[in-house]
mmCIF file of C-alpha atoms in Angstrom:
data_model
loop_
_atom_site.group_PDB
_atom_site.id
_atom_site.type_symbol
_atom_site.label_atom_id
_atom_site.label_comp_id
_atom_site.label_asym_id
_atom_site.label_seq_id
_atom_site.Cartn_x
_atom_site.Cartn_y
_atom_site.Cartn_z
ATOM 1 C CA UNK A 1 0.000 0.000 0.000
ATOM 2 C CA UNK A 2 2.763 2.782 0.990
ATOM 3 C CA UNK A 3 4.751 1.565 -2.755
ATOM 4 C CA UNK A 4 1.724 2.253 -4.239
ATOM 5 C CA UNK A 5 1.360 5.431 -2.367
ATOM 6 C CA UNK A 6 4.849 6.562 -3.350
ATOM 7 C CA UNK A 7 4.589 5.664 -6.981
ATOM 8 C CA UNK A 8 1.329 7.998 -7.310
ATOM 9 C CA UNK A 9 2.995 10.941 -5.338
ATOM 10 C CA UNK A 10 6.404 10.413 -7.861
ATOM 11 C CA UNK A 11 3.918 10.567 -10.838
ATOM 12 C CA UNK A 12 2.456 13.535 -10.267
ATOM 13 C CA UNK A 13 5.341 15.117 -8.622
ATOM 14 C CA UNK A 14 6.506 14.609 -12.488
ATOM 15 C CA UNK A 15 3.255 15.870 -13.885
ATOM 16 C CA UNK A 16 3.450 18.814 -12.286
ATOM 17 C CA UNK A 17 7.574 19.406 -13.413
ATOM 18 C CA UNK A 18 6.252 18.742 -17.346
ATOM 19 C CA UNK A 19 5.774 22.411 -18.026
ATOM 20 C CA UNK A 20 9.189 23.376 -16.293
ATOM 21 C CA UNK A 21 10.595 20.580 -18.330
ATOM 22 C CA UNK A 22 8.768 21.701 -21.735
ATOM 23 C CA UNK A 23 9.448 25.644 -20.758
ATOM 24 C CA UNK A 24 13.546 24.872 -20.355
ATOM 25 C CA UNK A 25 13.562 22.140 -23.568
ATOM 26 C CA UNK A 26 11.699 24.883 -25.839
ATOM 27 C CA UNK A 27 13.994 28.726 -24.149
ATOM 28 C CA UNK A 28 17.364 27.240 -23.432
ATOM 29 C CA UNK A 29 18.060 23.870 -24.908
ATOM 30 C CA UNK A 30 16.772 24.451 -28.106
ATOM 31 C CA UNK A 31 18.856 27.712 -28.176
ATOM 32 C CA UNK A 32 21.670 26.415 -27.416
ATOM 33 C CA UNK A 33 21.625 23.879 -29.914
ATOM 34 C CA UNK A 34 21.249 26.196 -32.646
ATOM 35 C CA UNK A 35 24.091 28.173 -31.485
ATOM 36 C CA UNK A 36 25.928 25.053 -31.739
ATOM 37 C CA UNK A 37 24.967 23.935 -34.871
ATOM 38 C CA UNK A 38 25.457 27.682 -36.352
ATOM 39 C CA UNK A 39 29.029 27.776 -34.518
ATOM 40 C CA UNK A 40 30.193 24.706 -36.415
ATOM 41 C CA UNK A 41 29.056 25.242 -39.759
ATOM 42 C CA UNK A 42 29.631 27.555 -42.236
ATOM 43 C CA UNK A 43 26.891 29.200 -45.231
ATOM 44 C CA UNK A 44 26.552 26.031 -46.895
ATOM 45 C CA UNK A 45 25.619 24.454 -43.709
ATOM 46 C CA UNK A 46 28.600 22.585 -43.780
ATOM 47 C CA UNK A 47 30.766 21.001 -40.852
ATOM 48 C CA UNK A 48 33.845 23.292 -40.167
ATOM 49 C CA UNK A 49 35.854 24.747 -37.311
ATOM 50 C CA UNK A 50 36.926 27.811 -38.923
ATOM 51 C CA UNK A 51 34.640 29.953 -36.885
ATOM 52 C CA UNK A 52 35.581 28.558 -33.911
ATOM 53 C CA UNK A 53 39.567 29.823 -35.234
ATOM 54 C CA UNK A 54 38.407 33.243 -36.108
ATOM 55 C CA UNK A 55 37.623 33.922 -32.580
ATOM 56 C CA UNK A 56 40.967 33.866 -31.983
ATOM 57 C CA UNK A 57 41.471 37.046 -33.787
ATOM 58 C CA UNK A 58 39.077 38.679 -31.407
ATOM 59 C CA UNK A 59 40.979 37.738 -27.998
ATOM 60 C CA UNK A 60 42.004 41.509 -27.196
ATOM 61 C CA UNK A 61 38.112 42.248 -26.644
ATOM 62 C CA UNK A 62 37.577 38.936 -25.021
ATOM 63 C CA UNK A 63 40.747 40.216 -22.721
ATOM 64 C CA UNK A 64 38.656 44.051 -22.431
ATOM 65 C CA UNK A 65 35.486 42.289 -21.381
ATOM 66 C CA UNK A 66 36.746 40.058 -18.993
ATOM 67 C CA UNK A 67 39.210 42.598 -17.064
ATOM 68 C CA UNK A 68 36.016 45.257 -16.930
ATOM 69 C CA UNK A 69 33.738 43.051 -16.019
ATOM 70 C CA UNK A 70 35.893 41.300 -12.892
ATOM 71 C CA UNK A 71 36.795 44.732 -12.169
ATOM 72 C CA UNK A 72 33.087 46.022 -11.740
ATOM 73 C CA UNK A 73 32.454 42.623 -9.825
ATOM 74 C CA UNK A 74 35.017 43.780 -7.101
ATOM 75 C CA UNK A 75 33.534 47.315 -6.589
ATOM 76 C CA UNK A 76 30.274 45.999 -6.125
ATOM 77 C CA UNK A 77 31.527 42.992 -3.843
ATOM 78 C CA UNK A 78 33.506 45.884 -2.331
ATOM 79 C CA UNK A 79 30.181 48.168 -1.892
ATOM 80 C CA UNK A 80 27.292 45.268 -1.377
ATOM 81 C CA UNK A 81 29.057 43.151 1.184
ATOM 82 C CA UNK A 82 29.378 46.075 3.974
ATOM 83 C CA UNK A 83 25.943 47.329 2.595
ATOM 84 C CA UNK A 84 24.189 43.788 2.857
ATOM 85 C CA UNK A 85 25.682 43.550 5.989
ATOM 86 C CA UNK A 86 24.474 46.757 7.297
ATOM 87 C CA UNK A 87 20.800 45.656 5.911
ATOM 88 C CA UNK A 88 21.258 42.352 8.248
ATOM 89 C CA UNK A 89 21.913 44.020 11.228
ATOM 90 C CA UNK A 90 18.961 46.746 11.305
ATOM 91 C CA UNK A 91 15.735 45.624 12.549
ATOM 92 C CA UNK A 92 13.979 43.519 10.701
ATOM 93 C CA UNK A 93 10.710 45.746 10.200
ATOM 94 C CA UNK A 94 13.060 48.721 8.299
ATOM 95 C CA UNK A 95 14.581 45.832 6.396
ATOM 96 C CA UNK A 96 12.036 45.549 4.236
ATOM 97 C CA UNK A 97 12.407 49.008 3.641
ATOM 98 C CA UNK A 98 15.448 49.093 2.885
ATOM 99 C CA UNK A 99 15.292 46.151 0.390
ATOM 100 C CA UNK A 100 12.932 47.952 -1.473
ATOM 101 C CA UNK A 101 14.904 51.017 -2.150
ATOM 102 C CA UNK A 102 17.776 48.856 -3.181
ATOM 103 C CA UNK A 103 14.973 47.202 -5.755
ATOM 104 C CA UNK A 104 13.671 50.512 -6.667
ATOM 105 C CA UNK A 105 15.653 50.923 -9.730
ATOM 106 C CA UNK A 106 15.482 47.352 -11.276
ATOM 107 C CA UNK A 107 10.914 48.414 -11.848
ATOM 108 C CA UNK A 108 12.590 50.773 -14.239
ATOM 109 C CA UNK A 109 13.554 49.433 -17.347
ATOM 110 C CA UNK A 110 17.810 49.120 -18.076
ATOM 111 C CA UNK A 111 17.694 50.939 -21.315
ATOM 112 C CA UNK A 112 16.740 53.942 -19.165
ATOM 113 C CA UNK A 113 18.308 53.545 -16.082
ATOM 114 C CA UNK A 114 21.573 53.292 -18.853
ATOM 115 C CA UNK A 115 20.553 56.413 -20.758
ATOM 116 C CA UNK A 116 20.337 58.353 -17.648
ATOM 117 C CA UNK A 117 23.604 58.026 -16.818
ATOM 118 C CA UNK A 118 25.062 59.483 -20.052
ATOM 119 C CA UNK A 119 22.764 63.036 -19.255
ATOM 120 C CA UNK A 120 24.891 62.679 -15.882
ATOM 121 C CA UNK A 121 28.139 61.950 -17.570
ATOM 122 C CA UNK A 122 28.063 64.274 -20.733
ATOM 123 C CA UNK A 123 29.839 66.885 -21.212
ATOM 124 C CA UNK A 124 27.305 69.480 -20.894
ATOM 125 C CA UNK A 125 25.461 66.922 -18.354
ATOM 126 C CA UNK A 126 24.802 67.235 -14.947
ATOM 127 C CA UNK A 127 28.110 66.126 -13.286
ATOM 128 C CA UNK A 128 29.924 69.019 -15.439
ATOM 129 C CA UNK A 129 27.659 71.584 -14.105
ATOM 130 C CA UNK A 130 27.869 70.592 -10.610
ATOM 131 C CA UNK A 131 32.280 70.765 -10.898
ATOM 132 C CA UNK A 132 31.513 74.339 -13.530
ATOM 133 C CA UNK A 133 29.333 75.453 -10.661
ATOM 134 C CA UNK A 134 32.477 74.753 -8.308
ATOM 135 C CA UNK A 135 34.804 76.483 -10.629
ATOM 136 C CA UNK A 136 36.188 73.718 -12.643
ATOM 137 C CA UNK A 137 36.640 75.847 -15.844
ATOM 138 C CA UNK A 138 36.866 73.008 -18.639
ATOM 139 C CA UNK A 139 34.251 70.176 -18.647
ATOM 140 C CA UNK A 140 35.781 66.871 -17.547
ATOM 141 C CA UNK A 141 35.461 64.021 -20.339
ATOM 142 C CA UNK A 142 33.576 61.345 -18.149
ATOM 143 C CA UNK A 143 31.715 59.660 -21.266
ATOM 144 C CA UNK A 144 33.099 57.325 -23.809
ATOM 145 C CA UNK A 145 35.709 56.257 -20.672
ATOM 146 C CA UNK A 146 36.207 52.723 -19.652
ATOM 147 C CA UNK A 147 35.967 53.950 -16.684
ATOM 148 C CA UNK A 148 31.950 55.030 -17.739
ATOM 149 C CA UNK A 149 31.000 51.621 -18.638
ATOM 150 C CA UNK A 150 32.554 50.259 -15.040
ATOM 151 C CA UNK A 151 30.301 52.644 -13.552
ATOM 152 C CA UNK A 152 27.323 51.602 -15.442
ATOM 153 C CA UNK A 153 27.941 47.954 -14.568
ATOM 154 C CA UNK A 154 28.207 48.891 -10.817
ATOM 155 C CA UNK A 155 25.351 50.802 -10.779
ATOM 156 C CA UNK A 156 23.388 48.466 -12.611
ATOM 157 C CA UNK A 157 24.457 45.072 -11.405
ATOM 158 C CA UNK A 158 24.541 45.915 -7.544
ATOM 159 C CA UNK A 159 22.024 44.956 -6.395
ATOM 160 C CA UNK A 160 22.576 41.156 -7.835
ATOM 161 C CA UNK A 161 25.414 41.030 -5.573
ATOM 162 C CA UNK A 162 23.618 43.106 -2.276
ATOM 163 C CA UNK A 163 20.644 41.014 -2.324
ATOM 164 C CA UNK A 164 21.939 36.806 -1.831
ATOM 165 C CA UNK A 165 24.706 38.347 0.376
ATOM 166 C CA UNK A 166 22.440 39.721 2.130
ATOM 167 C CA UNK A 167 20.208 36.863 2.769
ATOM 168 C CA UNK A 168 23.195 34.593 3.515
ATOM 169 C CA UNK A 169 24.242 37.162 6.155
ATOM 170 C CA UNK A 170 20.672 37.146 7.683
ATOM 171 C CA UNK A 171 20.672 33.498 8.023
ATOM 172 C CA UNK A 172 23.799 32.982 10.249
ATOM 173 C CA UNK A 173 22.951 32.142 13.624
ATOM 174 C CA UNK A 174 23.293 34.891 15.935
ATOM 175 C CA UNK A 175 24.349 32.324 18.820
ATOM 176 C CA UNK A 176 27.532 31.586 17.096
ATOM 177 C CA UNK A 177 28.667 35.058 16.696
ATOM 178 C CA UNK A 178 28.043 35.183 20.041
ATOM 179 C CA UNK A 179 30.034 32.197 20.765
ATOM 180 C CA UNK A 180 32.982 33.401 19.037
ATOM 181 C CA UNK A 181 33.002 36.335 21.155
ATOM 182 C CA UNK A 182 32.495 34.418 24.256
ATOM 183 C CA UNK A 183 35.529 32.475 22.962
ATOM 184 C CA UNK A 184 37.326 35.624 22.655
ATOM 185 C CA UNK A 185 37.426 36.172 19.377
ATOM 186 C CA UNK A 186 37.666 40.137 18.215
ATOM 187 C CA UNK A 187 35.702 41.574 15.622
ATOM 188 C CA UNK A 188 38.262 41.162 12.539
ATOM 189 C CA UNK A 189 38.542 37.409 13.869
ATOM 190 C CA UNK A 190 34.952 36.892 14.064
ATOM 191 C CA UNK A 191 34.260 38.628 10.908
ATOM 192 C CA UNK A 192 37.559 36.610 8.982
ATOM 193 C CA UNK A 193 36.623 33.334 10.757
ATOM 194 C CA UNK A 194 33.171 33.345 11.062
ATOM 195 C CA UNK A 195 31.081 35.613 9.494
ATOM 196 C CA UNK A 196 32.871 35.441 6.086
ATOM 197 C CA UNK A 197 33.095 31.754 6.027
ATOM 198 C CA UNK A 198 29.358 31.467 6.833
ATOM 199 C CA UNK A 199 28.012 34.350 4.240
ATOM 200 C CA UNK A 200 31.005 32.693 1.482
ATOM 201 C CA UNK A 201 27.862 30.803 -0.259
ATOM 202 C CA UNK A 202 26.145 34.573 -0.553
ATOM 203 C CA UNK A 203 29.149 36.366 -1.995
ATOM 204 C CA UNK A 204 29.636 33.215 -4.920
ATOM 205 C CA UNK A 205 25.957 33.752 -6.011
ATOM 206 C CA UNK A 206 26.418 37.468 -6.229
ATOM 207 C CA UNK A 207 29.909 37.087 -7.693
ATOM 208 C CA UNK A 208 28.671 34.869 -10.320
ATOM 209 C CA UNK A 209 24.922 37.016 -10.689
ATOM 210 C CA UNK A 210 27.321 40.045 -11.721
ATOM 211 C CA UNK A 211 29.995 38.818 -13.857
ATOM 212 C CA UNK A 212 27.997 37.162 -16.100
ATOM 213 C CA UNK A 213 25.993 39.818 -17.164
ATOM 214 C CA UNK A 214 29.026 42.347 -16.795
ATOM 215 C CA UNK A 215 31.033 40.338 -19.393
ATOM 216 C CA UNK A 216 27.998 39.465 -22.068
ATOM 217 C CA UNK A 217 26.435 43.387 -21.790
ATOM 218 C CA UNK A 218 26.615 45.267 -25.064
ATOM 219 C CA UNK A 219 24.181 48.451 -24.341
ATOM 220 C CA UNK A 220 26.365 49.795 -21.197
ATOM 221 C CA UNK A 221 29.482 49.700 -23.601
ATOM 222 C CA UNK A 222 27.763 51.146 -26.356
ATOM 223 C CA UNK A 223 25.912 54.028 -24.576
ATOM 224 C CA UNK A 224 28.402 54.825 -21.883
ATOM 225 C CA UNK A 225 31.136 53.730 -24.211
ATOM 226 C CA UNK A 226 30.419 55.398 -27.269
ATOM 227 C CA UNK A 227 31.439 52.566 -29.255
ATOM 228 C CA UNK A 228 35.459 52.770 -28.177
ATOM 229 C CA UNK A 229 35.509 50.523 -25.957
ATOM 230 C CA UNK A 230 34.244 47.697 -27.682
ATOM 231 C CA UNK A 231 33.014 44.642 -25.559
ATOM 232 C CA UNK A 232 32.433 40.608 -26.747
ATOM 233 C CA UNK A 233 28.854 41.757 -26.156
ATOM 234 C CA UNK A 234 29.280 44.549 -28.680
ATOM 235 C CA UNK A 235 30.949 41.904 -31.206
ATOM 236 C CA UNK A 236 28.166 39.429 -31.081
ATOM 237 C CA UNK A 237 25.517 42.327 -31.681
ATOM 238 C CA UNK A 238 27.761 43.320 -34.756
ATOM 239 C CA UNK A 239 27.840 39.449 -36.218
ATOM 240 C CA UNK A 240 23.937 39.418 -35.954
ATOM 241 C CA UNK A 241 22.573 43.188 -36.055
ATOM 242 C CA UNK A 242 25.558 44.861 -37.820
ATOM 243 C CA UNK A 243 26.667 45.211 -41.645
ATOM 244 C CA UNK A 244 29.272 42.440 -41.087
ATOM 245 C CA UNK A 245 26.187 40.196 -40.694
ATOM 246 C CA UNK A 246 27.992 36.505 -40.132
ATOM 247 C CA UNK A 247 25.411 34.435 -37.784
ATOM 248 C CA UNK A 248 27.964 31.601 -38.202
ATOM 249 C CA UNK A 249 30.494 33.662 -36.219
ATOM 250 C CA UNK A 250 28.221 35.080 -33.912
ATOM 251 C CA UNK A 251 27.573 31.628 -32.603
ATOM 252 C CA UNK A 252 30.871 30.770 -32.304
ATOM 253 C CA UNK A 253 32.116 33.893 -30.225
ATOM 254 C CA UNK A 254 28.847 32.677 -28.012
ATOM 255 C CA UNK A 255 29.889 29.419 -27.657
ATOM 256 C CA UNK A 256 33.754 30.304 -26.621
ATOM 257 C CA UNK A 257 31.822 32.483 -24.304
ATOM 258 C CA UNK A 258 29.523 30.693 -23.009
ATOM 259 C CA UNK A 259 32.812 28.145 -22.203
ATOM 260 C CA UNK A 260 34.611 31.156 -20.451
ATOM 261 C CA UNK A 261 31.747 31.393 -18.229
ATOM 262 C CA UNK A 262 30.983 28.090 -17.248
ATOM 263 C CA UNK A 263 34.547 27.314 -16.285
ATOM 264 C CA UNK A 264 34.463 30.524 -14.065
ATOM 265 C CA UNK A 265 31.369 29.363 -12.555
ATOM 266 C CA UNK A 266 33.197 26.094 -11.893
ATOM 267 C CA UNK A 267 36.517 27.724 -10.662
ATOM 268 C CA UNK A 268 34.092 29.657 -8.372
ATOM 269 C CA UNK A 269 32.064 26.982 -7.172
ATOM 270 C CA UNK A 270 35.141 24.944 -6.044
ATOM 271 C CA UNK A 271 34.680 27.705 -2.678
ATOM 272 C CA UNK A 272 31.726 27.049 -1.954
ATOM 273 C CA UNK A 273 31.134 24.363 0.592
ATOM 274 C CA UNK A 274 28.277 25.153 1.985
ATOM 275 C CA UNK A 275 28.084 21.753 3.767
ATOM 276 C CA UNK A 276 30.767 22.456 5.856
ATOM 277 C CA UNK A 277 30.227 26.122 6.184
ATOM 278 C CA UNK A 278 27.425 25.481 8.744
ATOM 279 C CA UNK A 279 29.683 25.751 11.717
ATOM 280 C CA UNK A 280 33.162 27.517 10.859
ATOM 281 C CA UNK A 281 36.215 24.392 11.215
ATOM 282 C CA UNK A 282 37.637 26.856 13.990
ATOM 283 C CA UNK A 283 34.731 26.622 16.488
ATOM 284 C CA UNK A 284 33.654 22.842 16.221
#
């Protein structure tokens, strides 16, 4: 009676995963499959790994998008971490609050959050005024700077690295804190041995929820970039969108990217051990 039980809850326990299953076969595996198929052929549809050799030629602005996009990935790990901790420690009925305003700019859309930045960064924008007001004389050339599109990937892709640090930090067990201290543990000890090692989980999913956008993004670099700085992003937009239309290409500058990023996912993942971060190894 209890098999038969068991085998009616599996079966509709996979009923109810069909659409999930249908949903992921139809928006990511059939996608990817085409951009495999595309990255190994060439217009006559036949086999070839030319494309695949071409993206060789391209490694300077595989070299750009990688070094901006770890670099914005710090600065926000450098900003969200105290931030998210901060958020933990209030009490909980302003955290809400406080969530919210971090979520406040996501309900807009990105295309404007992007654009309003480059009114702030312009020449004759807002930023300008503020330092002509001060008595800066000559307008300060903030746009089409690498250093613009690092902003706009900070600003953009913050809160993806605030918000899982933040719940990992909100989880920890206020008893062991407590413990460490009763131990006699300072607080650069209990934050090094305890509260890092606890919240590590956190700061991998925000790592990973930043970079990956930060590397693949095309309309920061192209609006806050003014096309100079020229990101892998930008180059796969040109294979499909562009005059140099080459789908073939395009798919194969995906595919090397979508390698990149899986083996940083796995080289981050190898920290995370969140089955024996549940008590810190110094304090069992």
């Amino acid at each position: 009676m209890k098999a038969s039980l068991r085998l009616v809850i599996k079966m509709r326990v996979k009923a109810l995963s069909l659409p999930y299953i249908v949903w992921m076969a139809i928006f990511t595996l059939v996608p990817m499959l085409l951009v495999l198929v595309f990255a190994f052929t060439d217009k006559t549809w036949n086999f070839t790994v030319e494309n695949i050799i071409n993206v060789g030629y391209y490694s300077n602005i595989f070299l750009r998008s990688i070094g901006l996009g770890a670099l914005s990935t710090a600065i926000c790990l450098l900003l969200g971490y105290p931030l998210a901790y901060i958020i933990a420690k209030i009490p909980a009925k302003r955290q809400g609050i406080v969530v919210m305003l971090i979520m406040l700019p996501m309900w807009m859309n990105f295309l404007l959050r992007t654009y309003a930045w480059m009114t702030i960064l312009e020449n004759n924008g807002l930023l300008n005024k503020v330092l002509s007001f001060l008595g800066v004389s000559h307008p300060v050339s903030f746009i089409n700077t690498s250093g613009a599109v690092v902003l706009g990937m900070v600003y953009n892709f913050l809160p993806y690295m605030i918000l899982p640090i933040y719940s990992a930090i909100s989880k920890i067990d206020k008893k062991i804190i407590e413990a460490a201290q009763d131990l006699g543990a300072g607080r650069r000890k209990v934050f090094f041995k305890v509260l890092l090692p606890l919240s590590l989980p956190g700061v991998i999913s925000g790592v990973t929820m930043v970079f990956v956008p930060a590397v693949s993004t095309f309309i920061i670099s192209k609006m806050l970039g003014g096309g100079a700085h020229i990101l892998v992003g930008d180059l796969i937009e040109m294979q499909f969108l562009g005059s140099t239309y080459n789908p073939h290409l395009g798919s194969a500058i995906s595919f090397v990217l979508m390698i990149l990023i899986f083996i940083s996912i796995g080289i981050m993942n190898q920290f995370d051990d969140s089955d024996e971060l549940s008590v810190p190894a110094a304090y069992r």
